mmCIF file of C-alpha atoms in Angstrom:
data_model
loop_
_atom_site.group_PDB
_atom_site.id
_atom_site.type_symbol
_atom_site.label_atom_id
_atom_site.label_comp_id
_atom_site.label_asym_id
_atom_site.label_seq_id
_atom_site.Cartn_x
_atom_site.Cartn_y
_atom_site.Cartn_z
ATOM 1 C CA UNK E 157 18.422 -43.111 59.091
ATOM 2 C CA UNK E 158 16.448 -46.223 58.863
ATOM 3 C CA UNK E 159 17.239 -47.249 62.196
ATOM 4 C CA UNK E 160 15.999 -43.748 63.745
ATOM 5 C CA UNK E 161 12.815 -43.532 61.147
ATOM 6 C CA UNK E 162 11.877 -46.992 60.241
ATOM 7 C CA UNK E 163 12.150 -49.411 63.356
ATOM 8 C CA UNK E 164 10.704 -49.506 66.671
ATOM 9 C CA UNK E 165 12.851 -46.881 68.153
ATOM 10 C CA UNK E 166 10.458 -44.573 65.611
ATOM 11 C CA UNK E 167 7.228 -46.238 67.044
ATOM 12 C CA UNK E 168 8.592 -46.021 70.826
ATOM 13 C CA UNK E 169 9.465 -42.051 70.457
ATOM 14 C CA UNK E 170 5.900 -41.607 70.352
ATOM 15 C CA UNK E 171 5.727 -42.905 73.779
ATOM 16 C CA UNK E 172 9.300 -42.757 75.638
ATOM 17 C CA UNK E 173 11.312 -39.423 75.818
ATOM 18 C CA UNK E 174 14.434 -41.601 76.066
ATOM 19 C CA UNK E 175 13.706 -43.390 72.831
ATOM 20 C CA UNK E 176 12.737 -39.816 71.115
ATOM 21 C CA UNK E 177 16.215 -38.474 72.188
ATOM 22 C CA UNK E 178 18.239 -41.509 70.780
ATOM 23 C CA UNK E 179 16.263 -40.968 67.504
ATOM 24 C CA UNK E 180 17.753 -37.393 67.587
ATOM 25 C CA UNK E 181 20.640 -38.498 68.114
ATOM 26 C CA UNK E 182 20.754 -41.019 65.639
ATOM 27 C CA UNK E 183 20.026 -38.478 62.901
ATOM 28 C CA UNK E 184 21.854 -35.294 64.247
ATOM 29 C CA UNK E 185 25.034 -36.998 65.409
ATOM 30 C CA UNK E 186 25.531 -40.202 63.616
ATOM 31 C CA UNK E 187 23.635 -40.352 59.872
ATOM 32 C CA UNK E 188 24.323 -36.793 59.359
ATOM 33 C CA UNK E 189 27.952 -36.629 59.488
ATOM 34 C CA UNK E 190 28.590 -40.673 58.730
ATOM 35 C CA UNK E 191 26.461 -38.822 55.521
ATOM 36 C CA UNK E 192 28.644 -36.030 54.931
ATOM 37 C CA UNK E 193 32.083 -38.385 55.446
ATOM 38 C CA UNK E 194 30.967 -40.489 52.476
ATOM 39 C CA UNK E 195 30.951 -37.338 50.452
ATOM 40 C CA UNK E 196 28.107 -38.479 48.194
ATOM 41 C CA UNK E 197 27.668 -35.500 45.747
ATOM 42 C CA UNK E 198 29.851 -36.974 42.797
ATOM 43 C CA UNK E 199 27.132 -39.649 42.920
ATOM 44 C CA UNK E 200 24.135 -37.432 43.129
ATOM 45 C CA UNK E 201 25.187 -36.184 40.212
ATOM 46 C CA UNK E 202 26.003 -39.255 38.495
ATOM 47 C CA UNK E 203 22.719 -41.017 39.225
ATOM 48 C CA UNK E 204 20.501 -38.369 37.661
ATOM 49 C CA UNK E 205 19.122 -38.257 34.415
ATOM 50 C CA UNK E 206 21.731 -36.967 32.003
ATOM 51 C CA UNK E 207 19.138 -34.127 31.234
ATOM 52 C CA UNK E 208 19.434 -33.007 34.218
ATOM 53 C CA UNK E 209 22.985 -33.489 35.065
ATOM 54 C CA UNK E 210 24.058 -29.929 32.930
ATOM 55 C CA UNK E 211 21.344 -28.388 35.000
ATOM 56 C CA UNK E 212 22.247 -29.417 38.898
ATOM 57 C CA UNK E 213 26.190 -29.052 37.829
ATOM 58 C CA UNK E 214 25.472 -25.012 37.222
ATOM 59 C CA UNK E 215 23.937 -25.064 40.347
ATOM 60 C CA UNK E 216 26.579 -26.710 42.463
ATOM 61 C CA UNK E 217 29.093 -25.901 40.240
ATOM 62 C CA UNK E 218 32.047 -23.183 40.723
ATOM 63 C CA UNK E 219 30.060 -20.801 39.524
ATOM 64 C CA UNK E 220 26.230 -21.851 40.340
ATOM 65 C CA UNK E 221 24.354 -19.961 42.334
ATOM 66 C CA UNK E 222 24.655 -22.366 45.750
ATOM 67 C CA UNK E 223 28.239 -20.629 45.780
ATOM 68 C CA UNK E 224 26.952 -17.426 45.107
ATOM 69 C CA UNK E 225 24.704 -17.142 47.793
ATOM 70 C CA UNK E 226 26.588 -19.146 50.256
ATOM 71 C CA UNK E 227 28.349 -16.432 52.712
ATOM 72 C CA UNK E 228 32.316 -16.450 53.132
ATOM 73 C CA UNK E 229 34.685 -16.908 55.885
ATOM 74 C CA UNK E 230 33.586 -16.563 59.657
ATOM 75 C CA UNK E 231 30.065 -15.493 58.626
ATOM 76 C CA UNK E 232 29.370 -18.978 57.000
ATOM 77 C CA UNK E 233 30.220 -20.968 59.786
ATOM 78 C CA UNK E 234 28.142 -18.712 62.220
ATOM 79 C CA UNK E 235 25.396 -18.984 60.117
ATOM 80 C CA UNK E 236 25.956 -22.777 59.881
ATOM 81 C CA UNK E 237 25.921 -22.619 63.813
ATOM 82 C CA UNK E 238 22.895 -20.145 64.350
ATOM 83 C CA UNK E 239 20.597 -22.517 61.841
ATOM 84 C CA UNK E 240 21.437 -25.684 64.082
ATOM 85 C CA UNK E 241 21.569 -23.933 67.200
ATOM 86 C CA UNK E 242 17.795 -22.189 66.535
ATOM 87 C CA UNK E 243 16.161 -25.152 65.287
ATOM 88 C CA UNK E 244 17.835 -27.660 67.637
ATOM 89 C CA UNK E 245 16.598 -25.477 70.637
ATOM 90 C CA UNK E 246 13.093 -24.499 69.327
ATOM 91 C CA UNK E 247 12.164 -28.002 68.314
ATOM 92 C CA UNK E 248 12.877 -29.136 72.198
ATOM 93 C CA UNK E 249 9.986 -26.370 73.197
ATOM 94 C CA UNK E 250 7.559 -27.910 74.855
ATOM 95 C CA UNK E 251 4.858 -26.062 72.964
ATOM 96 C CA UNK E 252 6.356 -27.580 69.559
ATOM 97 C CA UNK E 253 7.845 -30.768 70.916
ATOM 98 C CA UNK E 254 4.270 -31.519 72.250
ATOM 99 C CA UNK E 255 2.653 -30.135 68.815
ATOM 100 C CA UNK E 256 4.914 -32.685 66.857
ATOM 101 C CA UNK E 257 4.196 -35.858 68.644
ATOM 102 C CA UNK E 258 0.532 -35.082 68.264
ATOM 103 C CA UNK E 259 0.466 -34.275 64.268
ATOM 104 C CA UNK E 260 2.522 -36.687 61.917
ATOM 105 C CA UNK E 261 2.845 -33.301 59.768
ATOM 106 C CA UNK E 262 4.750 -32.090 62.332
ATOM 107 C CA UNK E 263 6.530 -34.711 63.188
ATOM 108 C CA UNK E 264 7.638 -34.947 59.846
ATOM 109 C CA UNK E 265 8.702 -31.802 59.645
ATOM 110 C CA UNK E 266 10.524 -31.642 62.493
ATOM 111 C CA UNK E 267 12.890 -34.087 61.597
ATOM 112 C CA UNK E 268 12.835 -32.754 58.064
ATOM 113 C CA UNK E 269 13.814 -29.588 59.360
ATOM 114 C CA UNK E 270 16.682 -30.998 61.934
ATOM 115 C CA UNK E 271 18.285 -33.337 59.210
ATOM 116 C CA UNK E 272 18.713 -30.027 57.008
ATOM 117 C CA UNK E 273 20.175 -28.164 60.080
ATOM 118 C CA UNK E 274 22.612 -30.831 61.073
ATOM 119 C CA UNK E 275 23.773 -30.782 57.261
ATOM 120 C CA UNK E 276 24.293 -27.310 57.794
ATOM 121 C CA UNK E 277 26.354 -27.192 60.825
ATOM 122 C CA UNK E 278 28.594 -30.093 60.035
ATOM 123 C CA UNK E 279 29.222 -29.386 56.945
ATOM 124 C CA UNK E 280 32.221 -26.360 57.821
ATOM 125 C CA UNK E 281 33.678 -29.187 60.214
ATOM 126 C CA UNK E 282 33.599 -32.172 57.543
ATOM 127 C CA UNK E 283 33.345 -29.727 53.953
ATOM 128 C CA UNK E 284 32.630 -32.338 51.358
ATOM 129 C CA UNK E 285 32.157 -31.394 47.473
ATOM 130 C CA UNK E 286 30.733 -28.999 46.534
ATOM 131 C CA UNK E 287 31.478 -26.872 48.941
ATOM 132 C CA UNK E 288 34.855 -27.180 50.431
ATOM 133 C CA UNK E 289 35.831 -26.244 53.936
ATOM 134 C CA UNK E 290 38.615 -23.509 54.401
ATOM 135 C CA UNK E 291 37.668 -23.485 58.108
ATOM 136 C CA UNK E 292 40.893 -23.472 60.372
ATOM 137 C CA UNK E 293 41.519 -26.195 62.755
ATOM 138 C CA UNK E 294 41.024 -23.804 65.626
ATOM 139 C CA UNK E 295 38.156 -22.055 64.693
ATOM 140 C CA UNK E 296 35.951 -25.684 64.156
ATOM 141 C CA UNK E 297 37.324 -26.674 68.008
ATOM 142 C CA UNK E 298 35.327 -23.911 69.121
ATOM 143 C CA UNK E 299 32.409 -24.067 66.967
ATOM 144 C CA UNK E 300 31.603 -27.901 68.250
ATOM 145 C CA UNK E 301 32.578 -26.187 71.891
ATOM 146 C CA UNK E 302 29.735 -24.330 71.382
ATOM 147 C CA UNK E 303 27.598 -26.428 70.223
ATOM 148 C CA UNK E 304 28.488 -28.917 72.974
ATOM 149 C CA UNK E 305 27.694 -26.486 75.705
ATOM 150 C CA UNK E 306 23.869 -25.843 74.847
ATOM 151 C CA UNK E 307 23.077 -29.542 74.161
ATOM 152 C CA UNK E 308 24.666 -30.075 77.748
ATOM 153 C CA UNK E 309 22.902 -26.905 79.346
ATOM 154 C CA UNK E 310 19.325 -28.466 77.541
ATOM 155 C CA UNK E 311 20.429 -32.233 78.578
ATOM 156 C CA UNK E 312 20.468 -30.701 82.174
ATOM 157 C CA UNK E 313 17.651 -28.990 81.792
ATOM 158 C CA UNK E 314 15.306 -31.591 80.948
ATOM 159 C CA UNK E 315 17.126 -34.585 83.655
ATOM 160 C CA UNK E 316 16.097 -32.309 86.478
ATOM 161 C CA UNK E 317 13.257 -30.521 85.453
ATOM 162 C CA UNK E 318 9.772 -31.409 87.354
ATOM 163 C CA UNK E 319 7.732 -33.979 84.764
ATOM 164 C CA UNK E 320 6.374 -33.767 82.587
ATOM 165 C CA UNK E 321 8.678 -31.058 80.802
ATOM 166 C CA UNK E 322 6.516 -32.259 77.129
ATOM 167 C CA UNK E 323 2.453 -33.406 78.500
ATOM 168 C CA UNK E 324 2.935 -35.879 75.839
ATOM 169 C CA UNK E 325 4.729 -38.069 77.659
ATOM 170 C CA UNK E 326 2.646 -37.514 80.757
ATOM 171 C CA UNK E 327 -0.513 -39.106 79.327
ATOM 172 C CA UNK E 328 1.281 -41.580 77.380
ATOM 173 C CA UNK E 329 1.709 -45.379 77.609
ATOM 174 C CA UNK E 330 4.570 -47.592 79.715
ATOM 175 C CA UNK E 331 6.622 -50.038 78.592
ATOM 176 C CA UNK E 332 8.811 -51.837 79.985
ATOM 177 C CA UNK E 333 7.992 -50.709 83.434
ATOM 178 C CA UNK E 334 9.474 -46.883 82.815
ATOM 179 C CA UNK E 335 7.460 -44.639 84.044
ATOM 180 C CA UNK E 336 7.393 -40.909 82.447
ATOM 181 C CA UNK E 337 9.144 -39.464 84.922
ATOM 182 C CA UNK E 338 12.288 -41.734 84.875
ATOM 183 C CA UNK E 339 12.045 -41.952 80.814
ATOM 184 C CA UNK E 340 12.433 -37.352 81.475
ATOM 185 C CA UNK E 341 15.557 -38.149 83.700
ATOM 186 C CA UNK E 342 16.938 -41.237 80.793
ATOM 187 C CA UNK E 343 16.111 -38.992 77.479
ATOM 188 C CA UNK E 344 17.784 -35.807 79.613
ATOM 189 C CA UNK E 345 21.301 -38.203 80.358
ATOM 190 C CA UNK E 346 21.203 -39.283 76.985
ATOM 191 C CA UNK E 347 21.037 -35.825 75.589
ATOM 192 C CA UNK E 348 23.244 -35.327 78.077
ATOM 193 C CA UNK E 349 26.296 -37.352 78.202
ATOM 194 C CA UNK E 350 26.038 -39.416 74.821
ATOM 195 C CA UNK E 351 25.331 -36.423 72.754
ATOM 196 C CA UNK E 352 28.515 -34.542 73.906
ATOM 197 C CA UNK E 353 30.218 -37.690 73.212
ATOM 198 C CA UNK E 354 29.603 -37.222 69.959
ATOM 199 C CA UNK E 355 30.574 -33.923 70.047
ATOM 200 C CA UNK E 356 33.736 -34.724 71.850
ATOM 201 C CA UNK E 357 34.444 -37.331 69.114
ATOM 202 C CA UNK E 358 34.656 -34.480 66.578
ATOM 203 C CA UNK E 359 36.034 -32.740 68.636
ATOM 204 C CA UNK E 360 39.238 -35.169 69.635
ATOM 205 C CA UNK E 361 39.370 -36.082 65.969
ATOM 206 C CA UNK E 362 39.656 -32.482 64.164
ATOM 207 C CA UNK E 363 41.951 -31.390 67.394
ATOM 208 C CA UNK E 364 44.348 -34.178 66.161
ATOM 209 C CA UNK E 365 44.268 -33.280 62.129
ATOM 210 C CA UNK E 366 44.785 -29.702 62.812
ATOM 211 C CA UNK E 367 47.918 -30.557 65.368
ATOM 212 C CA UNK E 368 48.983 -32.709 62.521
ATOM 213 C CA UNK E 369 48.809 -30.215 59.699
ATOM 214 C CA UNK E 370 50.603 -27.364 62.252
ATOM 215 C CA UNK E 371 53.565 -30.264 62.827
ATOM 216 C CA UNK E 372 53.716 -31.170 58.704
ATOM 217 C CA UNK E 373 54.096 -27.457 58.209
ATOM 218 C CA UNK E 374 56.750 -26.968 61.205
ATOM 219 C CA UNK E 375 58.320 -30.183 59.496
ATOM 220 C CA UNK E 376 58.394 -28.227 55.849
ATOM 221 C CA UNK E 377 59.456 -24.890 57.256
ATOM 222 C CA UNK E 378 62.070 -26.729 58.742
ATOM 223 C CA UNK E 379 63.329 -28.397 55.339
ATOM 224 C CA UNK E 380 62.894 -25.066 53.214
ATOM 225 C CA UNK E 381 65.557 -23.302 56.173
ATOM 226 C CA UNK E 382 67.597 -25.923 55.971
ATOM 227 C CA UNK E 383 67.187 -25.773 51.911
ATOM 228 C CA UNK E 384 67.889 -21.947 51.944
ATOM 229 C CA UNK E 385 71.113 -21.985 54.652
ATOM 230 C CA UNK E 386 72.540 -24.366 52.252
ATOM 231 C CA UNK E 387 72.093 -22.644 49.113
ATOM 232 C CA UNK E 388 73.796 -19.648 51.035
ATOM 233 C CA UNK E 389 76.150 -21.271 52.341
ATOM 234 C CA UNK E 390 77.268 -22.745 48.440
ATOM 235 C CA UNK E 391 76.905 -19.028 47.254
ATOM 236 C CA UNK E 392 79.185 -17.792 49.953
#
């Protein structure tokens, strides 16, 4: 997070597509979930106040209300999906995308608003504390499917569209010797072909827990047969 918000790939968004696509990268793709892996909440909750610690447990807790409201089964993970598909998609409007380089506010917000929505969608693929995921091998390869597919289809979008796609960028200052319309094509390939990496990453490495769990529980079923033929067979 400090490397997308506090370095000069924050101060060169303003100015370079590219750049403003690796920033969203950075957060959505790589601090979100690195986040999520470290499975801070245990911490959190450690590091408050102990005034307040009764308080955020019966929030967060079994019983708070964040379960509560939280929706189960398939309808959590496409709401999970929906949030970060929506915002993902209507941040890259050029009417908003524009708006947001032009007002810090905005800006702000933006990225605000993205961070929150990448919690949400890979949180049913990673589940750390609280809220634990119950989400099936199968069902998480085709929720990052599906979320590959429209950052592809927008990555495609953007590398062939006619510049400017966001007037920002038109008007805005070179470095480097990239002009506006190569730094469209750049941020679009990046979007592109890095971002489904990342996806693909997830992708290869949930693919190969769930064939391992399926294989564990062949290998138990396996024993428990074997188990139950010989207890029959010392009966008989």
């Amino acid at each position: 997070l400090l490397l997308a918000l506090i370095s000069p790939v924050d101060l060169y968004s303003l100015d370079l597509l590219f750049v403003h696509m690796t920033q969203h990268i950075l957060i959505l793709m790589v601090a979100v979930p690195l986040l999520l892996l470290s499975n801070p909440m245990a911490i959190y909750v450690w590091a408050m106040p102990r005034m307040f610690r009764g308080a955020l447990i019966g929030i967060i807790g079994r019983r708070g209300i964040i379960r509560r409201i939280i929706p189960r089964g398939n309808v959590y993970v496409l709401v999970c999906w929906l949030t970060y598909t929506v915002v993902f998609l209507v941040w890259h409007t050029p009417t908003l995308y524009d708006r947001a380089l032009n007002n810090s506010m905005v800006h702000d917000f933006e990225h605000l608003s993205m961070f929150a929505a990448a919690v949400f969608f890979w949180w049913p693929i990673i589940g750390p504390a609280p809220i634990r995921s119950y989400v099936t091998g199968g069902l998480k390869c085709i929720y990052i499917l599906a979320a590959l597919i429209q950052g592809i289809v927008l990555g495609a979008i953007i590398t062939f569209a006619n510049p400017p796609v966001y007037e920002h960028y038109g008007s805005s200052p070179q470095h480097w010797g990239i002009t506006s319309e190569v730094s469209q094509q750049l941020g679009g390939i990046i979007m592109w072909i890095p971002g489904s990496m990342m996806y693909f990453i997830a992708l290869f490495i949930v693919f190969y827990i769930w064939i391992g769990r399926e294989e564990r529980d062949i290998e138990r079923w396996r024993l428990a047969e074997a188990r139950r033929k010989k207890f029959l067979g010392i009966i008989d």
